[in-house]
Amino acid sequence: MSTTNRRGLFLTFEGLDGCGKTTQMRLLARRLRAAGETVIETIEPGGTDIGRAIRRILLDPRNQHLSAAAEMLLYFAARAQNVDEILTPAIGRGEIVVSDRWTDSTWAYQGFGRGLGTEVVQSLDRIACRGRRPDLTFWMDIDLETSLERARSRNRDQAAEETRMDDQERAFFERVLQGYQALAEAEPDRVVRVDGRGTVEEVAARVAAAYDGFRSRHV
Ligand code: TYD
């Protein structure tokens, strides 16, 4: 029997580059569909046509001179479009939306990584997302070394077209990681830390357990 939640549900996956969130998000979506749910997968930045155009600006390695404020506003611009085009309609239909990154990435990368602070991120979130916040966020926690190594090998494999954020110095990613740690402490009910080490299957089992725990608390 379908377990469709008529209220809709918004789930997000977060973490450092190379943390495995994209793979884990797909696996959770597949599991939820097998249980009869309608699941919409999206990504930030880039979940809409407009978002993809904005993503090209954000990740183009030629745009090293993009200012920190412009960068933050562009991430929010892409997200605002997603809210109107994808998120709000799907939640209204009672579906489950899973997103590969959301505002917590801005909190960690721009708020902490760029040092813009978290207050401005929260203010802009109110404008862009208009109160629409994730019900549950999986923070895929891996150590910095693993993240940097995975990002490097991915950039060797791919055509290296989307490397602007990966090109940051190590200290930047240390601050991003601190941002995620602070977030998990600030919002323990929403943000669950998932140990990202181990095989894909091991991590998927942790994600599934965290999801089931959440559902049992929010029937
Ligand atoms: P993504 O394509 O998810 O990269 P990855 O597969 O490496 O996780 O995201 C692109 C980059 O954009 C990534 O380095 C994180 C960064 N980012 C921000 O800095 N702020 C944001 O608000 C978002 C959504 C992403």
mmCIF file of C-alpha atoms and ligand atoms in Angstrom:
data_model
loop_
_atom_site.group_PDB
_atom_site.id
_atom_site.type_symbol
_atom_site.label_atom_id
_atom_site.label_comp_id
_atom_site.label_asym_id
_atom_site.label_seq_id
_atom_site.Cartn_x
_atom_site.Cartn_y
_atom_site.Cartn_z
ATOM 1 C CA MET A 1 0.000 0.000 0.000
ATOM 2 C CA SER A 2 1.201 3.495 -0.724
ATOM 3 C CA THR A 3 2.567 5.435 2.199
ATOM 4 C CA THR A 4 2.199 8.748 0.401
ATOM 5 C CA ASN A 5 2.259 11.649 2.778
ATOM 6 C CA ARG A 6 -0.304 14.150 1.538
ATOM 7 C CA ARG A 7 1.505 17.008 3.205
ATOM 8 C CA GLY A 8 4.561 16.470 1.032
ATOM 9 C CA LEU A 9 8.072 16.141 2.317
ATOM 10 C CA PHE A 10 11.269 18.011 1.592
ATOM 11 C CA LEU A 11 14.552 16.158 2.120
ATOM 12 C CA THR A 12 18.027 17.505 1.405
ATOM 13 C CA PHE A 13 21.515 16.044 1.147
ATOM 14 C CA GLU A 14 24.515 18.092 2.219
ATOM 15 C CA GLY A 15 28.231 17.793 2.713
ATOM 16 C CA LEU A 16 31.665 18.492 1.353
ATOM 17 C CA ASP A 17 32.424 17.883 -2.301
ATOM 18 C CA GLY A 18 32.909 14.171 -2.949
ATOM 19 C CA CYS A 19 30.982 13.105 0.179
ATOM 20 C CA GLY A 20 28.780 10.719 -1.803
ATOM 21 C CA LYS A 21 25.549 12.653 -1.339
ATOM 22 C CA THR A 22 24.474 12.386 -4.993
ATOM 23 C CA THR A 23 24.742 8.589 -4.982
ATOM 24 C CA GLN A 24 22.998 8.323 -1.625
ATOM 25 C CA MET A 25 20.220 10.654 -2.679
ATOM 26 C CA ARG A 26 19.487 8.497 -5.740
ATOM 27 C CA LEU A 27 19.454 5.338 -3.621
ATOM 28 C CA LEU A 28 17.050 6.838 -1.088
ATOM 29 C CA ALA A 29 14.804 8.084 -3.914
ATOM 30 C CA ARG A 30 14.757 4.598 -5.394
ATOM 31 C CA ARG A 31 13.874 3.082 -2.014
ATOM 32 C CA LEU A 32 11.049 5.580 -1.486
ATOM 33 C CA ARG A 33 9.642 4.942 -4.959
ATOM 34 C CA ALA A 34 9.703 1.219 -4.296
ATOM 35 C CA ALA A 35 7.557 1.983 -1.227
ATOM 36 C CA GLY A 36 4.996 3.718 -3.458
ATOM 37 C CA GLU A 37 6.029 7.348 -2.993
ATOM 38 C CA THR A 38 6.234 9.903 -5.783
ATOM 39 C CA VAL A 39 9.706 11.383 -5.564
ATOM 40 C CA ILE A 40 11.073 14.416 -7.374
ATOM 41 C CA GLU A 41 14.876 14.703 -7.481
ATOM 42 C CA THR A 42 16.433 18.113 -7.836
ATOM 43 C CA ILE A 43 19.829 19.757 -7.483
ATOM 44 C CA GLU A 44 21.131 23.158 -6.414
ATOM 45 C CA PRO A 45 22.392 25.028 -8.214
ATOM 46 C CA GLY A 46 20.869 23.722 -11.435
ATOM 47 C CA GLY A 47 17.424 22.262 -10.807
ATOM 48 C CA THR A 48 15.737 24.435 -13.451
ATOM 49 C CA ASP A 49 16.729 25.840 -16.871
ATOM 50 C CA ILE A 50 17.394 29.206 -15.269
ATOM 51 C CA GLY A 51 19.266 27.496 -12.455
ATOM 52 C CA ARG A 52 21.463 25.678 -14.972
ATOM 53 C CA ALA A 53 22.362 28.975 -16.639
ATOM 54 C CA ILE A 54 23.251 30.405 -13.218
ATOM 55 C CA ARG A 55 25.237 27.247 -12.389
ATOM 56 C CA ARG A 56 27.418 27.785 -15.456
ATOM 57 C CA ILE A 57 28.383 31.235 -14.176
ATOM 58 C CA LEU A 58 29.025 29.957 -10.645
ATOM 59 C CA LEU A 59 31.221 26.979 -11.514
ATOM 60 C CA ASP A 60 33.076 28.278 -14.570
ATOM 61 C CA PRO A 61 36.771 28.319 -13.583
ATOM 62 C CA ARG A 62 37.244 31.473 -15.705
ATOM 63 C CA ASN A 63 35.058 33.399 -13.230
ATOM 64 C CA GLN A 64 37.657 33.576 -10.456
ATOM 65 C CA HIS A 65 36.831 37.269 -10.002
ATOM 66 C CA LEU A 66 33.171 36.624 -9.100
ATOM 67 C CA SER A 67 32.610 38.614 -5.913
ATOM 68 C CA ALA A 68 31.577 36.801 -2.726
ATOM 69 C CA ALA A 69 28.308 38.754 -2.523
ATOM 70 C CA ALA A 70 27.477 38.094 -6.180
ATOM 71 C CA GLU A 71 28.241 34.422 -5.650
ATOM 72 C CA MET A 72 25.898 34.172 -2.683
ATOM 73 C CA LEU A 73 23.088 36.014 -4.460
ATOM 74 C CA LEU A 74 23.425 33.793 -7.525
ATOM 75 C CA TYR A 75 23.117 30.637 -5.430
ATOM 76 C CA PHE A 76 19.961 32.105 -3.896
ATOM 77 C CA ALA A 77 18.636 33.236 -7.281
ATOM 78 C CA ALA A 78 18.889 29.695 -8.614
ATOM 79 C CA ARG A 79 17.162 28.389 -5.488
ATOM 80 C CA ALA A 80 14.349 30.961 -5.613
ATOM 81 C CA GLN A 81 13.525 29.749 -9.120
ATOM 82 C CA ASN A 82 13.561 26.154 -7.927
ATOM 83 C CA VAL A 83 11.122 27.018 -5.119
ATOM 84 C CA ASP A 84 8.574 28.380 -7.599
ATOM 85 C CA GLU A 85 9.107 25.929 -10.426
ATOM 86 C CA ILE A 86 9.730 22.625 -8.660
ATOM 87 C CA LEU A 87 9.599 22.584 -4.874
ATOM 88 C CA THR A 88 6.362 24.371 -4.027
ATOM 89 C CA PRO A 89 4.223 22.677 -6.715
ATOM 90 C CA ALA A 90 5.539 19.216 -5.795
ATOM 91 C CA ILE A 91 4.982 19.715 -2.068
ATOM 92 C CA GLY A 92 1.498 21.000 -2.914
ATOM 93 C CA ARG A 93 0.811 17.725 -4.731
ATOM 94 C CA GLY A 94 1.879 15.822 -1.607
ATOM 95 C CA GLU A 95 5.066 14.482 -3.190
ATOM 96 C CA ILE A 96 8.519 13.983 -1.747
ATOM 97 C CA VAL A 97 11.224 16.325 -3.030
ATOM 98 C CA VAL A 98 14.848 15.327 -2.490
ATOM 99 C CA SER A 99 17.484 17.928 -3.245
ATOM 100 C CA ASP A 100 21.205 17.578 -3.784
ATOM 101 C CA ARG A 101 22.245 20.639 -1.717
ATOM 102 C CA TRP A 102 20.079 23.536 -0.529
ATOM 103 C CA THR A 103 20.470 26.595 1.738
ATOM 104 C CA ASP A 104 22.688 24.709 4.190
ATOM 105 C CA SER A 105 25.338 24.711 1.443
ATOM 106 C CA THR A 106 25.164 28.499 1.370
ATOM 107 C CA TRP A 107 25.388 28.553 5.153
ATOM 108 C CA ALA A 108 28.532 26.386 5.049
ATOM 109 C CA TYR A 109 30.264 27.599 1.846
ATOM 110 C CA GLN A 110 29.361 31.295 1.802
ATOM 111 C CA GLY A 111 28.493 31.894 5.472
ATOM 112 C CA PHE A 112 31.497 30.050 6.888
ATOM 113 C CA GLY A 113 33.767 29.384 3.887
ATOM 114 C CA ARG A 114 33.646 32.936 2.549
ATOM 115 C CA GLY A 115 33.128 34.405 6.010
ATOM 116 C CA LEU A 116 29.918 36.232 5.074
ATOM 117 C CA GLY A 117 28.238 35.100 8.287
ATOM 118 C CA THR A 118 25.073 33.153 8.855
ATOM 119 C CA GLU A 119 22.654 36.022 9.500
ATOM 120 C CA VAL A 120 22.714 37.214 5.924
ATOM 121 C CA VAL A 121 22.212 33.640 4.733
ATOM 122 C CA GLN A 122 19.133 33.310 6.935
ATOM 123 C CA SER A 123 17.749 36.663 5.746
ATOM 124 C CA LEU A 124 18.209 35.791 2.085
ATOM 125 C CA ASP A 125 16.712 32.362 2.651
ATOM 126 C CA ARG A 126 13.526 34.034 3.895
ATOM 127 C CA ILE A 127 13.338 35.995 0.630
ATOM 128 C CA ALA A 128 14.309 33.195 -1.745
ATOM 129 C CA CYS A 129 12.556 30.260 -0.090
ATOM 130 C CA ARG A 130 9.739 32.118 1.682
ATOM 131 C CA GLY A 131 9.674 29.880 4.707
ATOM 132 C CA ARG A 132 10.073 26.659 2.753
ATOM 133 C CA ARG A 133 12.674 24.712 4.732
ATOM 134 C CA PRO A 134 13.794 21.084 4.565
ATOM 135 C CA ASP A 135 11.969 18.686 6.864
ATOM 136 C CA LEU A 136 15.053 16.509 7.141
ATOM 137 C CA THR A 137 18.648 17.040 6.042
ATOM 138 C CA PHE A 138 21.271 14.347 5.697
ATOM 139 C CA TRP A 139 24.734 15.727 6.319
ATOM 140 C CA MET A 140 27.115 13.215 4.738
ATOM 141 C CA ASP A 141 30.157 13.656 6.919
ATOM 142 C CA ILE A 142 33.555 12.733 5.480
ATOM 143 C CA ASP A 143 36.954 14.019 6.457
ATOM 144 C CA LEU A 144 38.609 16.786 4.531
ATOM 145 C CA GLU A 145 41.371 14.608 3.070
ATOM 146 C CA THR A 146 38.877 12.223 1.498
ATOM 147 C CA SER A 147 36.877 15.132 0.121
ATOM 148 C CA LEU A 148 39.883 16.820 -1.454
ATOM 149 C CA GLU A 149 41.148 13.556 -2.945
ATOM 150 C CA ARG A 150 37.756 12.653 -4.440
ATOM 151 C CA ALA A 151 37.298 16.148 -5.869
ATOM 152 C CA ARG A 152 40.784 16.028 -7.406
ATOM 153 C CA SER A 153 40.253 12.656 -9.044
ATOM 154 C CA ARG A 154 36.827 13.717 -10.323
ATOM 155 C CA ASN A 155 38.329 16.809 -11.885
ATOM 156 C CA ARG A 156 40.989 14.677 -13.551
ATOM 157 C CA ASP A 157 38.295 12.375 -14.954
ATOM 158 C CA GLN A 158 35.904 15.053 -16.141
ATOM 159 C CA ALA A 159 36.559 17.828 -18.603
ATOM 160 C CA ALA A 160 37.162 20.130 -15.612
ATOM 161 C CA GLU A 161 34.468 22.573 -16.689
ATOM 162 C CA GLU A 162 32.943 23.050 -13.225
ATOM 163 C CA THR A 163 35.965 23.537 -11.023
ATOM 164 C CA ARG A 164 35.702 27.110 -9.710
ATOM 165 C CA MET A 165 34.505 26.080 -6.247
ATOM 166 C CA ASP A 166 36.910 23.117 -6.141
ATOM 167 C CA ASP A 167 39.819 25.480 -6.806
ATOM 168 C CA GLN A 168 39.568 27.072 -3.344
ATOM 169 C CA GLU A 169 42.349 26.770 -0.821
ATOM 170 C CA ARG A 170 42.316 24.102 1.849
ATOM 171 C CA ALA A 171 41.493 26.580 4.647
ATOM 172 C CA PHE A 172 38.263 27.418 2.823
ATOM 173 C CA PHE A 173 37.081 23.798 3.000
ATOM 174 C CA GLU A 174 38.121 23.584 6.662
ATOM 175 C CA ARG A 175 35.755 26.471 7.350
ATOM 176 C CA VAL A 176 33.008 24.815 5.268
ATOM 177 C CA LEU A 177 33.335 21.683 7.370
ATOM 178 C CA GLN A 178 33.141 23.778 10.554
ATOM 179 C CA GLY A 179 29.965 25.299 9.116
ATOM 180 C CA TYR A 180 28.340 21.891 8.726
ATOM 181 C CA GLN A 181 29.416 20.904 12.238
ATOM 182 C CA ALA A 182 27.913 24.112 13.648
ATOM 183 C CA LEU A 183 24.715 23.516 11.704
ATOM 184 C CA ALA A 184 24.278 19.977 12.998
ATOM 185 C CA GLU A 185 24.738 21.292 16.540
ATOM 186 C CA ALA A 186 22.345 24.199 16.020
ATOM 187 C CA GLU A 187 19.555 22.123 14.459
ATOM 188 C CA PRO A 188 19.848 18.552 15.738
ATOM 189 C CA ASP A 189 16.190 17.755 15.056
ATOM 190 C CA ARG A 190 16.447 18.568 11.364
ATOM 191 C CA VAL A 191 20.067 17.862 10.454
ATOM 192 C CA VAL A 192 21.236 14.288 10.906
ATOM 193 C CA ARG A 193 24.912 13.525 10.631
ATOM 194 C CA VAL A 194 25.547 10.415 8.564
ATOM 195 C CA ASP A 195 28.999 8.856 8.695
ATOM 196 C CA GLY A 196 30.030 8.913 5.021
ATOM 197 C CA ARG A 197 32.847 6.375 5.418
ATOM 198 C CA GLY A 198 32.530 2.805 4.204
ATOM 199 C CA THR A 199 30.937 1.179 1.190
ATOM 200 C CA VAL A 200 27.998 2.676 -0.694
ATOM 201 C CA GLU A 201 25.780 -0.046 0.809
ATOM 202 C CA GLU A 202 26.940 0.655 4.358
ATOM 203 C CA VAL A 203 26.289 4.366 4.011
ATOM 204 C CA ALA A 204 22.914 3.719 2.319
ATOM 205 C CA ALA A 205 21.872 1.613 5.306
ATOM 206 C CA ARG A 206 22.709 4.535 7.613
ATOM 207 C CA VAL A 207 20.677 6.936 5.461
ATOM 208 C CA ALA A 208 17.740 4.522 5.408
ATOM 209 C CA ALA A 209 17.873 4.119 9.197
ATOM 210 C CA ALA A 210 17.960 7.888 9.689
ATOM 211 C CA TYR A 211 14.984 8.322 7.369
ATOM 212 C CA ASP A 212 12.983 5.578 9.080
ATOM 213 C CA GLY A 213 13.759 7.146 12.458
ATOM 214 C CA PHE A 214 12.499 10.486 11.197
ATOM 215 C CA ARG A 215 9.291 8.944 9.811
ATOM 216 C CA SER A 216 8.588 7.126 13.028
ATOM 217 C CA ARG A 217 8.791 10.460 14.880
ATOM 218 C CA HIS A 218 6.605 12.284 12.318
ATOM 219 C CA VAL A 219 3.792 9.956 11.394
HETATM 220 P P1 TYD B 1 27.625 20.371 -6.635
HETATM 221 O O1 TYD B 1 27.419 20.265 -8.063
HETATM 222 O O2 TYD B 1 26.631 19.745 -5.745
HETATM 223 O O3 TYD B 1 29.090 19.833 -6.352
HETATM 224 P P2 TYD B 1 29.555 18.480 -5.741
HETATM 225 O O4 TYD B 1 29.088 17.422 -6.659
HETATM 226 O O5 TYD B 1 31.038 18.658 -5.736
HETATM 227 O O6 TYD B 1 28.987 18.387 -4.385
HETATM 228 O O7 TYD B 1 27.766 21.898 -6.156
HETATM 229 C C1 TYD B 1 28.608 22.766 -6.811
HETATM 230 C C2 TYD B 1 29.488 23.570 -5.875
HETATM 231 O O8 TYD B 1 28.774 24.711 -5.403
HETATM 232 C C3 TYD B 1 30.022 22.847 -4.665
HETATM 233 O O9 TYD B 1 31.410 23.101 -4.589
HETATM 234 C C4 TYD B 1 29.351 23.531 -3.502
HETATM 235 C C5 TYD B 1 29.035 24.891 -4.022
HETATM 236 N N1 TYD B 1 27.858 25.547 -3.416
HETATM 237 C C6 TYD B 1 28.029 26.704 -2.688
HETATM 238 O O10 TYD B 1 29.165 27.182 -2.496
HETATM 239 N N2 TYD B 1 26.931 27.343 -2.178
HETATM 240 C C7 TYD B 1 25.669 26.868 -2.379
HETATM 241 O O11 TYD B 1 24.690 27.491 -1.908
HETATM 242 C C8 TYD B 1 25.510 25.666 -3.142
HETATM 243 C C9 TYD B 1 24.139 25.114 -3.389
HETATM 244 C C10 TYD B 1 26.627 25.034 -3.638
#
